[in-house]
PDB file of C-alpha atoms in Angstrom:
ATOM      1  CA  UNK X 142      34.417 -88.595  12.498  1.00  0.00           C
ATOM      2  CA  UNK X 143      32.779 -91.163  14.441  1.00  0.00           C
ATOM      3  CA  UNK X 144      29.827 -89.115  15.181  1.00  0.00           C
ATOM      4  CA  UNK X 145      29.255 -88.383  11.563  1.00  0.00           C
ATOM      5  CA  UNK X 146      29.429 -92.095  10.631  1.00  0.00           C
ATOM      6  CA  UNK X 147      26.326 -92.715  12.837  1.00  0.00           C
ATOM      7  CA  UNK X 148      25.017 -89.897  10.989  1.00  0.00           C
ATOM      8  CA  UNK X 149      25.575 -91.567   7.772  1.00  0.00           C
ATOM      9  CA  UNK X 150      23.683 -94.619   9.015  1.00  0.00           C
ATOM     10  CA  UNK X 151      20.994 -93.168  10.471  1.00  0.00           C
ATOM     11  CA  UNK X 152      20.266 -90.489   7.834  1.00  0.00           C
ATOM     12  CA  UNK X 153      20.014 -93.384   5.403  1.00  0.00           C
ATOM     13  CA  UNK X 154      17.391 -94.994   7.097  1.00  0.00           C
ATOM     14  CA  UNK X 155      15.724 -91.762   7.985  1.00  0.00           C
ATOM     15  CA  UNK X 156      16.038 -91.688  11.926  1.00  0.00           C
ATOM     16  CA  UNK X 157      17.930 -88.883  12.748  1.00  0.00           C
ATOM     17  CA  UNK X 158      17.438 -85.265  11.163  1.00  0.00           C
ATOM     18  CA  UNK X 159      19.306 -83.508   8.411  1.00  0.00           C
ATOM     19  CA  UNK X 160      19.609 -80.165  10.311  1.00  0.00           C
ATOM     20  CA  UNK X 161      21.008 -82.155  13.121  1.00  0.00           C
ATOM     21  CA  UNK X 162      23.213 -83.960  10.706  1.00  0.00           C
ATOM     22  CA  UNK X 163      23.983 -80.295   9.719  1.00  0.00           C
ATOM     23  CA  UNK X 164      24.574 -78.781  12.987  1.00  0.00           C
ATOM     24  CA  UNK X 165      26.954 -81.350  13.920  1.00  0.00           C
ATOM     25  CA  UNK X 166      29.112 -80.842  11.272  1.00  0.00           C
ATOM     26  CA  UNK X 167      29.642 -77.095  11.285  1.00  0.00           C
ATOM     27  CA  UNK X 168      30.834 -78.122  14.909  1.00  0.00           C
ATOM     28  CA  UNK X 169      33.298 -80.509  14.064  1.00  0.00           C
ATOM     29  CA  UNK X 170      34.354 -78.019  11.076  1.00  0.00           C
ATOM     30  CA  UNK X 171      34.928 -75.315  13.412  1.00  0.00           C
ATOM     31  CA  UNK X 172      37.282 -77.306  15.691  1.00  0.00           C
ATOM     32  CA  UNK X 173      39.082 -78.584  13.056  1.00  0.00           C
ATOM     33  CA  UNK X 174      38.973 -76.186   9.812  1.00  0.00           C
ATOM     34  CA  UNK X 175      41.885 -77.980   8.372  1.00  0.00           C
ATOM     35  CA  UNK X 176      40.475 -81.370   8.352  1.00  0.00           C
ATOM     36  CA  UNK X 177      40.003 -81.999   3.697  1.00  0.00           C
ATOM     37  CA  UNK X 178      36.887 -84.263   4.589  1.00  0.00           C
ATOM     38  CA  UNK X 179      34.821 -82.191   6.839  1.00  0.00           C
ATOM     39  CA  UNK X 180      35.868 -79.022   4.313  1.00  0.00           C
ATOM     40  CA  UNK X 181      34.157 -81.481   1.490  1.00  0.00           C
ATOM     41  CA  UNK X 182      30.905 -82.536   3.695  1.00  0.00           C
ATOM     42  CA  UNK X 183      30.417 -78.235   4.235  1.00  0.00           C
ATOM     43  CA  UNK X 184      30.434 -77.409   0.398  1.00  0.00           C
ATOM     44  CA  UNK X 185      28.023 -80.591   0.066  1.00  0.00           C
ATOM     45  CA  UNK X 186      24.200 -79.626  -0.470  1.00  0.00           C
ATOM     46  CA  UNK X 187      22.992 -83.129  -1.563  1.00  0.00           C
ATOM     47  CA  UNK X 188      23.049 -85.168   1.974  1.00  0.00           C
ATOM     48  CA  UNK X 189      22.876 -88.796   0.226  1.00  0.00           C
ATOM     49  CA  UNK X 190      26.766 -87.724  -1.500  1.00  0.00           C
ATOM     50  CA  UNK X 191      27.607 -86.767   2.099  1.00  0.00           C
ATOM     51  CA  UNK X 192      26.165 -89.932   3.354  1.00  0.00           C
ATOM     52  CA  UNK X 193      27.977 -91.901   0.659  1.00  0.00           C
ATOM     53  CA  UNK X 194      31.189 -89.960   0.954  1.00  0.00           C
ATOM     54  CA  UNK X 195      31.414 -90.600   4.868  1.00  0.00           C
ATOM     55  CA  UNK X 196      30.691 -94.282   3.910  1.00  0.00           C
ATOM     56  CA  UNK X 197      33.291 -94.447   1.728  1.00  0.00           C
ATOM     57  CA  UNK X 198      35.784 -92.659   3.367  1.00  0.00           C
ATOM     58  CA  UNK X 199      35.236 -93.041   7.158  1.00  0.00           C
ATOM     59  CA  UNK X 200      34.715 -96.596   7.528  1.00  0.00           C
ATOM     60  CA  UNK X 201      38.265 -97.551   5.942  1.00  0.00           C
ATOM     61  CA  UNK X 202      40.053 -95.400   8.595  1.00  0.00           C
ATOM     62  CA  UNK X 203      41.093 -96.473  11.971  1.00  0.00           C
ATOM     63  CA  UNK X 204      37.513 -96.467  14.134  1.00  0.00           C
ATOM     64  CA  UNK X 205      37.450 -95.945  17.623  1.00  0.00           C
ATOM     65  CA  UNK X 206      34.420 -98.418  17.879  1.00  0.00           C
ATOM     66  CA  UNK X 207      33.526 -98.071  21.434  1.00  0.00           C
ATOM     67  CA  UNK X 208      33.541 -94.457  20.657  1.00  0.00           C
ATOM     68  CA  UNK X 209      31.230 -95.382  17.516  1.00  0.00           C
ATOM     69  CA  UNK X 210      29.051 -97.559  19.660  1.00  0.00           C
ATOM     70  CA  UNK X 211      28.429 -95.341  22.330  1.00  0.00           C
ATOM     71  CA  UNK X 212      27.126 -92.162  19.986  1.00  0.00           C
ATOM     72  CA  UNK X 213      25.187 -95.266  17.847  1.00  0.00           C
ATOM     73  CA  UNK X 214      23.481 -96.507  20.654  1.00  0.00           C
ATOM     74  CA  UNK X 215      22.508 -93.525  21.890  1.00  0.00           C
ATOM     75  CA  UNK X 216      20.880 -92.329  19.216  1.00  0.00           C
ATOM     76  CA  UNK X 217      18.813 -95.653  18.807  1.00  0.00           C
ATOM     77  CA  UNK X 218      17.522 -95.597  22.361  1.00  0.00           C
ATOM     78  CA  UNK X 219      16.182 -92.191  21.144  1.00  0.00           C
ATOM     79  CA  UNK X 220      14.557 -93.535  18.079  1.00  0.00           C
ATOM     80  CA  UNK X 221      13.511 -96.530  20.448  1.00  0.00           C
ATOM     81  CA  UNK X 222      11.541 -94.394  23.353  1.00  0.00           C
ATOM     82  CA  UNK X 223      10.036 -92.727  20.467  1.00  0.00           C
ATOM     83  CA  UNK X 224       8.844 -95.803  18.785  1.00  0.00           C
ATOM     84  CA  UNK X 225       4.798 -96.280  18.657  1.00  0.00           C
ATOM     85  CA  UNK X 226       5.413 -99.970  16.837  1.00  0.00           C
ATOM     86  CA  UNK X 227       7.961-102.082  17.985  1.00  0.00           C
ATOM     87  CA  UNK X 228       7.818-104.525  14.145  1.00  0.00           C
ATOM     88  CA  UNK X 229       8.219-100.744  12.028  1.00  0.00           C
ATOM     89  CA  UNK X 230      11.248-100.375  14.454  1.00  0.00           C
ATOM     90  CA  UNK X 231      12.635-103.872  13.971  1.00  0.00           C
ATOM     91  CA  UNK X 232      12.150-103.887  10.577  1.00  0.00           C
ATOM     92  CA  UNK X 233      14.518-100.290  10.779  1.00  0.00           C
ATOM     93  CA  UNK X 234      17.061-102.192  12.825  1.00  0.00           C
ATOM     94  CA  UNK X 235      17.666-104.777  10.675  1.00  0.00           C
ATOM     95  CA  UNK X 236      18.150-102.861   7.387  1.00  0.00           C
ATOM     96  CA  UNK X 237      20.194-100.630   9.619  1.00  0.00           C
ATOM     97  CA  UNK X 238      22.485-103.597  10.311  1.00  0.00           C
ATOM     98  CA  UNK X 239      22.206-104.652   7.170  1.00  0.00           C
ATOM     99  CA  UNK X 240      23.968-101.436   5.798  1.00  0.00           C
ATOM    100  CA  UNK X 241      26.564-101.370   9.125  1.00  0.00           C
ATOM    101  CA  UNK X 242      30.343-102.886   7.234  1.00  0.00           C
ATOM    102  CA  UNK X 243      31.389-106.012   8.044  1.00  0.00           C
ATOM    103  CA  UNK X 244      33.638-105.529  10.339  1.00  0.00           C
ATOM    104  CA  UNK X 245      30.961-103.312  12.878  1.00  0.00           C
ATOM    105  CA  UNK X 246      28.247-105.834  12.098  1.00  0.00           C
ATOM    106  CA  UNK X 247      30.179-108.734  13.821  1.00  0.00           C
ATOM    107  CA  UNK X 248      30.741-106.947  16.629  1.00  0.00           C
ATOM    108  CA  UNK X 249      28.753-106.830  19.740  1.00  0.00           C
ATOM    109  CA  UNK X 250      26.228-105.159  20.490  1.00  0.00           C
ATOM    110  CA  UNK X 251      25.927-104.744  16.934  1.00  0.00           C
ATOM    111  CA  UNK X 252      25.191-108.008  16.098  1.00  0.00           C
ATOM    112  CA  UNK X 253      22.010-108.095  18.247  1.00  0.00           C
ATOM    113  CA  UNK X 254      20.606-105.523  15.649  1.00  0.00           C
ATOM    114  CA  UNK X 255      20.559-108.688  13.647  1.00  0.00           C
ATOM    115  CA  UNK X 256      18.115-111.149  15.194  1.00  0.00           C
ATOM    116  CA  UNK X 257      16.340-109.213  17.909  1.00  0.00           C
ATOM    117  CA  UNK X 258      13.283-108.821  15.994  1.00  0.00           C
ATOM    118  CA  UNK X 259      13.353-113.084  15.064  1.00  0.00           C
ATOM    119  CA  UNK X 260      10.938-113.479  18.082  1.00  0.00           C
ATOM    120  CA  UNK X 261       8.193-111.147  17.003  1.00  0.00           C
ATOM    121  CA  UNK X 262       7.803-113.961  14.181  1.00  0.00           C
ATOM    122  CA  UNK X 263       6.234-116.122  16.879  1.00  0.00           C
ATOM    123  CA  UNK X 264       4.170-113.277  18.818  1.00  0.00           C
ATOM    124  CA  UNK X 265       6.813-112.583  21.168  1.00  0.00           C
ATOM    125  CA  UNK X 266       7.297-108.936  21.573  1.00  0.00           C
ATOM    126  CA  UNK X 267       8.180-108.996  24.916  1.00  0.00           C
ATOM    127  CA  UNK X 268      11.365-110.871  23.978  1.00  0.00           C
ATOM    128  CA  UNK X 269      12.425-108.923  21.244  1.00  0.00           C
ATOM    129  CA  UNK X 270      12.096-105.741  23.160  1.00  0.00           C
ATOM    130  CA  UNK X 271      14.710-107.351  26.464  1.00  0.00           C
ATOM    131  CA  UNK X 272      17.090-107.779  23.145  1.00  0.00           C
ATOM    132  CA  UNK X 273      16.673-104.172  22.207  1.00  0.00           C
ATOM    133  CA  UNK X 274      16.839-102.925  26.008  1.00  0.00           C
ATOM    134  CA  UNK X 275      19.758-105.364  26.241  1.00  0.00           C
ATOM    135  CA  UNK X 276      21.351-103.448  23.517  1.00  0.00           C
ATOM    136  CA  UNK X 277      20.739 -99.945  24.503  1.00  0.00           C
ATOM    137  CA  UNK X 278      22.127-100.895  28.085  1.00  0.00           C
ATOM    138  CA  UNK X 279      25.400-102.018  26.684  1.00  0.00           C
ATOM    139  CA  UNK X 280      27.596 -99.456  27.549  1.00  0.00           C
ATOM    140  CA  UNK X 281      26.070 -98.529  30.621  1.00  0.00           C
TER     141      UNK X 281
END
């Protein structure tokens, strides 16, 4: 369920794709038909209820955040390399961590998503982007 959380929080700030939101929930159905939650997430059309319901739902149950964090940061380093302007993608990150719970946000290399983009306000892109490549090596 991890990997649909990151879904959840990317889809709301549109950086990741519906049909690959899609695509990775018919996977996760068919290894695990059973499972009441995924079953709800296939009969839902409207993807901001699905977003909403894996909010609700998924973030209360026992997280395996490095498991979380590794599928999250991937994902951003995509939406990073694609980036044309690093202030539109800032400005992402920070609403992004703004709508991360409490107990993610805290956490690093969460919390960088936070203040990396405080040195652009004093011309300093170069800074803010070792914060963001600081972040998207984490793991590695």
């Amino acid at each position: 369920m991890e990997e649909l959380l990151v879904f959840a929080f990317l889809l709301q700030e549109e950086l990741a794709a519906e049909e690959e939101y899609h695509n990775k929930l018919d996977e996760l159905f068919l290894a695990s038909p059973e499972d009441e939650d995924l079953l709800y997430l296939e009969w839902e059309t409207d993807v901001k209820k699905a977003v909403i319901y894996i909010q609700t739902h998924v973030v209360d149950r026992a997280l395996d955040y490095e498991r979380f964090g590794r599928i999250f940061i991937n994902k951003l380093r995509v939406c990073y390399e694609t980036c044309c302007d690093i202030k539109q993608f800032a400005d992402r990150m920070y609403r992004l961590w703004k709508a991360l719970p409490g107990t993610i946000q805290k956490q690093e290399p969460f919390v960088v998503l936070c203040y990396a983009d405080d040195p652009l306000s004093w011309g300093d892109e170069e800074q803010t982007r070792k914060l963001y490549e600081d972040l998207l090596d984490y793991y590695k």
